[in-house]
Coordinates of C-alpha atoms and ligand atoms in Angstrom, one line a residue:
X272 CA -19.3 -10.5 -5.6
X273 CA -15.5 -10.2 -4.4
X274 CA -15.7 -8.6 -1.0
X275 CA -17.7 -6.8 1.5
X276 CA -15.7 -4.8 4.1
X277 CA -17.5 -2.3 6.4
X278 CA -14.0 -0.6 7.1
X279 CA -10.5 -0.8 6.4
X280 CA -9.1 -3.7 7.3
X281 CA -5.5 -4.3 9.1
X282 CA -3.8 -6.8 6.6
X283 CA -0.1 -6.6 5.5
X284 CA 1.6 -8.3 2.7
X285 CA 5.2 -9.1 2.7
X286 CA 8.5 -7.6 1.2
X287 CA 8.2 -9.6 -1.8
X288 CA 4.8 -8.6 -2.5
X289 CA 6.0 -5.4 -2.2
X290 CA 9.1 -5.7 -4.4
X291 CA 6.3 -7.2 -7.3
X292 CA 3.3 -4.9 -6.6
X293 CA 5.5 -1.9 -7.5
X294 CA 8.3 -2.9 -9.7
X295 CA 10.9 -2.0 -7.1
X296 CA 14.1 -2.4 -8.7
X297 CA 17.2 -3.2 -7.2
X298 CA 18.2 1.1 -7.2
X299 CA 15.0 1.4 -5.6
X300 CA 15.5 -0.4 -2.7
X301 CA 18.3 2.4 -2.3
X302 CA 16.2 5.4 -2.3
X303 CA 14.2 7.1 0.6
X304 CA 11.0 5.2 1.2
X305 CA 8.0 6.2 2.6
X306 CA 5.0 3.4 2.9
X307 CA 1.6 4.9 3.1
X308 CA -1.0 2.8 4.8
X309 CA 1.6 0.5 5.6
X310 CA -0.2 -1.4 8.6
X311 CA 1.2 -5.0 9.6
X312 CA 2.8 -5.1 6.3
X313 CA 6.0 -7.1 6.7
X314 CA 7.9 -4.3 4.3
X315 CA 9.6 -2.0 6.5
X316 CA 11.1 -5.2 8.9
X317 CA 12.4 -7.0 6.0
X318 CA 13.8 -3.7 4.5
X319 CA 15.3 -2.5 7.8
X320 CA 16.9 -6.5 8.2
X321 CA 18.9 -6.0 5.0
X322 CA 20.0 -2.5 6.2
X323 CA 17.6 -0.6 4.1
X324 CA 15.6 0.9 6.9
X325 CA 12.1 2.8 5.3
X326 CA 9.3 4.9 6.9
X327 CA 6.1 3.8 7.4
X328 CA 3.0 5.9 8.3
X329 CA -0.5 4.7 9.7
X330 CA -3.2 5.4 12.3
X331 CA -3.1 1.8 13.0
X332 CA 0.3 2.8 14.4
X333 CA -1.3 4.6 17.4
X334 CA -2.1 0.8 19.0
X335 CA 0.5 -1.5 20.4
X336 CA 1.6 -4.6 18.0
X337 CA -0.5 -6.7 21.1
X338 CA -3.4 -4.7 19.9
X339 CA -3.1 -5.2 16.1
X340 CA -2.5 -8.8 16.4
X341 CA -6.0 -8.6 18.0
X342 CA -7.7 -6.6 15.2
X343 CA -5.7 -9.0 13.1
X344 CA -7.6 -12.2 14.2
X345 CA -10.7 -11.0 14.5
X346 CA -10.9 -10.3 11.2
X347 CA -8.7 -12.6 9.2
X348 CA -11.2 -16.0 9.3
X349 CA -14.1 -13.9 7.6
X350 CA -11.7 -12.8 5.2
X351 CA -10.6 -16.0 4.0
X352 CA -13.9 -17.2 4.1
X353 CA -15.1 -14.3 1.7
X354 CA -12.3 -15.6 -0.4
X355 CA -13.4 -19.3 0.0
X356 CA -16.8 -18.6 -1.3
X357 CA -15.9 -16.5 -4.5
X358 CA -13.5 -18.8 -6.3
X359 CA -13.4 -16.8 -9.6
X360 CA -12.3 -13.7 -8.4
X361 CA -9.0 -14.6 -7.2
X362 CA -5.6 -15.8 -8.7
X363 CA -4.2 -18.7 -7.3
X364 CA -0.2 -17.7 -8.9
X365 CA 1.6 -15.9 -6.0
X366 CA -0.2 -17.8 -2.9
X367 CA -1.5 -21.0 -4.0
X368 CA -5.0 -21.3 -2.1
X369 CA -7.0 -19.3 0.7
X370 CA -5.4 -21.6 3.4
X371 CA -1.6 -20.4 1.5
X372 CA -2.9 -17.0 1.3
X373 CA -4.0 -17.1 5.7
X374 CA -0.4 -18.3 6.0
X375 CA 1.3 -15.8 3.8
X376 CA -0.5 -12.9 5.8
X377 CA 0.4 -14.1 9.3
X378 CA 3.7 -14.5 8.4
X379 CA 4.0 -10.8 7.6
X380 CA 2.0 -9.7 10.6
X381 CA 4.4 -11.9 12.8
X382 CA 7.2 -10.4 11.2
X383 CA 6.1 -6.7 11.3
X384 CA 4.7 -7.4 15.0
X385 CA 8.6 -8.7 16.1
X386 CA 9.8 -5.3 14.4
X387 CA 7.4 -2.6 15.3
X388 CA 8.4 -1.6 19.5
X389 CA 11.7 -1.2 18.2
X390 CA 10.8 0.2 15.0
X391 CA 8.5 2.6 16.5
X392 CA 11.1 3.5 18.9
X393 CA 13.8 4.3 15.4
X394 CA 11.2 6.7 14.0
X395 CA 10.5 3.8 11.4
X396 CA 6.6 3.6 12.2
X397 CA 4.6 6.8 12.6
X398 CA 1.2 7.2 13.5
X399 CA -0.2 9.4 10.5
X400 CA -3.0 9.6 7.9
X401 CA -3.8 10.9 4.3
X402 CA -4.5 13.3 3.3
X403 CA -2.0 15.0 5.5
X404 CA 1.8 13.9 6.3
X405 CA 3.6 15.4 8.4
X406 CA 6.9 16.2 6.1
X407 CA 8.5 18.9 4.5
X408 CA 8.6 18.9 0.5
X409 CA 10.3 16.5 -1.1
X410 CA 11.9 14.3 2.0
X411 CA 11.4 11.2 0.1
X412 CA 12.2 9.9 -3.4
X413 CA 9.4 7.4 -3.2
X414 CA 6.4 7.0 -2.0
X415 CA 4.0 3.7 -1.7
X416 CA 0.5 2.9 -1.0
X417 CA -0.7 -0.9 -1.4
X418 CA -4.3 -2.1 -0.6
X419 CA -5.4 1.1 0.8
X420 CA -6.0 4.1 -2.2
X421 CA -8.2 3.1 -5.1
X422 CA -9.1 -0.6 -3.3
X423 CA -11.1 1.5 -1.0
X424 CA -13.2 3.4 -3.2
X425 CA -16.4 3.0 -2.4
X426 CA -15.2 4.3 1.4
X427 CA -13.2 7.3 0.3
X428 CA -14.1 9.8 -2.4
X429 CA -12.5 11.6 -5.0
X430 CA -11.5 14.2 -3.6
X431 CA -10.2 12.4 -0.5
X432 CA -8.3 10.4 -3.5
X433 CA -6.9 12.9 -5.3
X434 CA -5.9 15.0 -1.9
X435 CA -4.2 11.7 -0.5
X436 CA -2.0 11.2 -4.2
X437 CA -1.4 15.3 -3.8
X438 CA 0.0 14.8 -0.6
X439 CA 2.2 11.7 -1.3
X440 CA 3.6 13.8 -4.0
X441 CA 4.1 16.7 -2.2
X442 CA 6.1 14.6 0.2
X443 CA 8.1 12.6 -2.4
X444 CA 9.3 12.6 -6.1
X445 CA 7.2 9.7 -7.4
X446 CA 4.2 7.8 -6.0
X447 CA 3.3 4.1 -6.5
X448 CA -0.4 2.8 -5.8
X449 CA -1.7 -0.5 -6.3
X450 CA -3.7 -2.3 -7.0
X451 CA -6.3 0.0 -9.3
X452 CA -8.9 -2.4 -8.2
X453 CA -11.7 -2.3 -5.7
X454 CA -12.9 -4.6 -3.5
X455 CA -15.7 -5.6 -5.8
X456 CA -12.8 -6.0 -8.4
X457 CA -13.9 -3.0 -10.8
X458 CA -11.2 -0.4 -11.8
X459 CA -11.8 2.3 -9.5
X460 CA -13.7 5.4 -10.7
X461 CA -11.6 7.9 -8.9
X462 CA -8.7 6.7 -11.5
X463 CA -9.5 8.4 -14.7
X464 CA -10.5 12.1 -13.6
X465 CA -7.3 11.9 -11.7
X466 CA -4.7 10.9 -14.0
X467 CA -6.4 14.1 -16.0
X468 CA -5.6 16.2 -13.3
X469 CA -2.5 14.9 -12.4
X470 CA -1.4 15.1 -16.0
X471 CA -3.1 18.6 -16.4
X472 CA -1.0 19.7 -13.0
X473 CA 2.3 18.5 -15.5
X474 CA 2.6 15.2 -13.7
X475 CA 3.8 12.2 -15.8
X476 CA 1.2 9.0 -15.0
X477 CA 2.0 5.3 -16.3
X478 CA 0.0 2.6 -15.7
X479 CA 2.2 -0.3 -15.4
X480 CA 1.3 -4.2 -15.7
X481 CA 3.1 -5.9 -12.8
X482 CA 4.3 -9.5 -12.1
X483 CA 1.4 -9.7 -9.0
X484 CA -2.1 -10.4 -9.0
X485 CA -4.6 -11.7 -6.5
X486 CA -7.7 -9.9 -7.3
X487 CA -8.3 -11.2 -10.8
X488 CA -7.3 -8.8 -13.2
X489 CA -5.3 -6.7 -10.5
X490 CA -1.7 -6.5 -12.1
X491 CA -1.8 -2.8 -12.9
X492 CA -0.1 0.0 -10.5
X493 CA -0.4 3.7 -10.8
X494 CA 3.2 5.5 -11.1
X495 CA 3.2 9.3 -10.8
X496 CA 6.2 11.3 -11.3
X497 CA 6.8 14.8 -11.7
X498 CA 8.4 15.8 -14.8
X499 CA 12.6 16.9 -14.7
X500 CA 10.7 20.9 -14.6
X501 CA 8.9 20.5 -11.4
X502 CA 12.1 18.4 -9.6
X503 CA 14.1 20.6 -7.3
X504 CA 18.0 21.0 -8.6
X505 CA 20.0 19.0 -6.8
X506 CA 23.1 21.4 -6.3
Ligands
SAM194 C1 -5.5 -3.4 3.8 S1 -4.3 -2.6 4.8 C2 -2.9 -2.6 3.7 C3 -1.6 -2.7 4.5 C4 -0.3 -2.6 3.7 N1 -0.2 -1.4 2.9 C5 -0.3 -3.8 2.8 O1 -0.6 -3.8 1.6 O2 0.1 -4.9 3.2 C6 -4.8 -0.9 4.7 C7 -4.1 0.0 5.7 O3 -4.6 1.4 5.5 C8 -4.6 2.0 6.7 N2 -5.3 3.3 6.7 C9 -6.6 3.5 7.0 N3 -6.9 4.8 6.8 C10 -5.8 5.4 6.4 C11 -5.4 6.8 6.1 N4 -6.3 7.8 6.1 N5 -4.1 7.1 5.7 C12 -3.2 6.1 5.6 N6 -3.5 4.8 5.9 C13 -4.7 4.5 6.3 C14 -5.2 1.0 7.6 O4 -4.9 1.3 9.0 C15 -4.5 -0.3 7.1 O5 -3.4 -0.6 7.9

């Protein structure tokens, strides 16, 4: 057994996590970012502190950083203990133990909770959900999801899945999910089917190995792009 989570829970990983989970190369960090599910992920204020300001979308964002400190604690101490008791699931590479992993996380929710007021305030944190974002076509180059699509499959179904990765692309050039894992560390089922769609639809999908893993055996993200046809000319 990995883990058992009744809903989707409000944890947030950090810049660098980020910068691993999706291969984000230095040009990347350039581009127009959107983060999808984004929550007290520590992304956006690290990106914004080196003058690389992103957007990040989630209903979470509807609350005040008070209030998702709150949902924060009251759920982090079950979570580590779920990690506690199922040793061989994890990978001890990145954080080094559950008590490095509980720092590592509240770290990134201290840093995103410093940021958000006054990111909220730049535009940089928008309340919003998949399957539906509120942008016209193409207003980002790419777009992110970490720890939300595929993790929680056995909440969301395909067709909320392949609506959600639709919608990202819709919105941006390329997508970038990770990991392909869910919580009971399985690859998700919703992958296959949609990589045949996607692919069918004249999308390019790689799965990429990436230098992260926590779940054991999660070092694989989903990148989606559409192929030089379906990009708009850039006159
Ligand atoms: C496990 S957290 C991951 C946070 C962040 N992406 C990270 O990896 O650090 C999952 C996030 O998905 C958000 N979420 C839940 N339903 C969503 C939806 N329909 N669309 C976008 N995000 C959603 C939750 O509010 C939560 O913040």
């Amino acid at each position: 057994m990995a883990m058992k989570l009744k809903k989707v829970v409000p944890l947030g990983r950090s810049f660098d996590e980020y910068r691993l989970m999706f291969n984000l190369s230095k040009q990347d960090l350039c581009k127009r970012i959107i983060g999808v599910g984004d929550g007290p992920a520590s992304f956006n204020a690290e990106m914004y502190a080196m003058g690389k300001p992103v957007v990040s979308i989630d209903p979470i964002y509807m609350f005040s950083a008070k209030d998702i400190q709150r949902k924060f604690d009251k759920v982090v101490d079950n979570i580590i203990e779920q990690v506690r008791n199922t040793p061989g699931d994890w990978t001890w590479t990145y954080h080094m133990s559950p008590d490095d992993l509980r720092d590592h996380r509240k770290e990134a929710l201290d840093n995103f909770t410093s940021d958000f007021e006054q990111g909220k305030e730049d535009g940089r944190y928008l309340r919003g959900e998949l399957p539906s974002l509120e942008f016209q076509d193409g207003t980002f180059d790419i777009a992110l999801c970490s720890h939300f699509l595929f993790l929680y499959s056995d909440h969301y179904d395909y067709n909320f899945h392949k609506a959600a990765v639709y919608e990202m692309l819709r919105v941006s050039e390329e997508a970038r999910i990770f990991p392909l894992l869910d919580l009971m560390l399985n690859r998700s089922p919703h992958i296959d089917p949609l990589i045949e769609e996607l692919e069918r639809d004249g999308f390019v999908v790689k799965i990429k190995k990436v230098p992260y893993e926590i779940q054991r055996g999660g070092n694989q993200m989903m990148w989606v792009f559409k192929k030089p046809a379906h990009r708009k000319l850039l006159i």
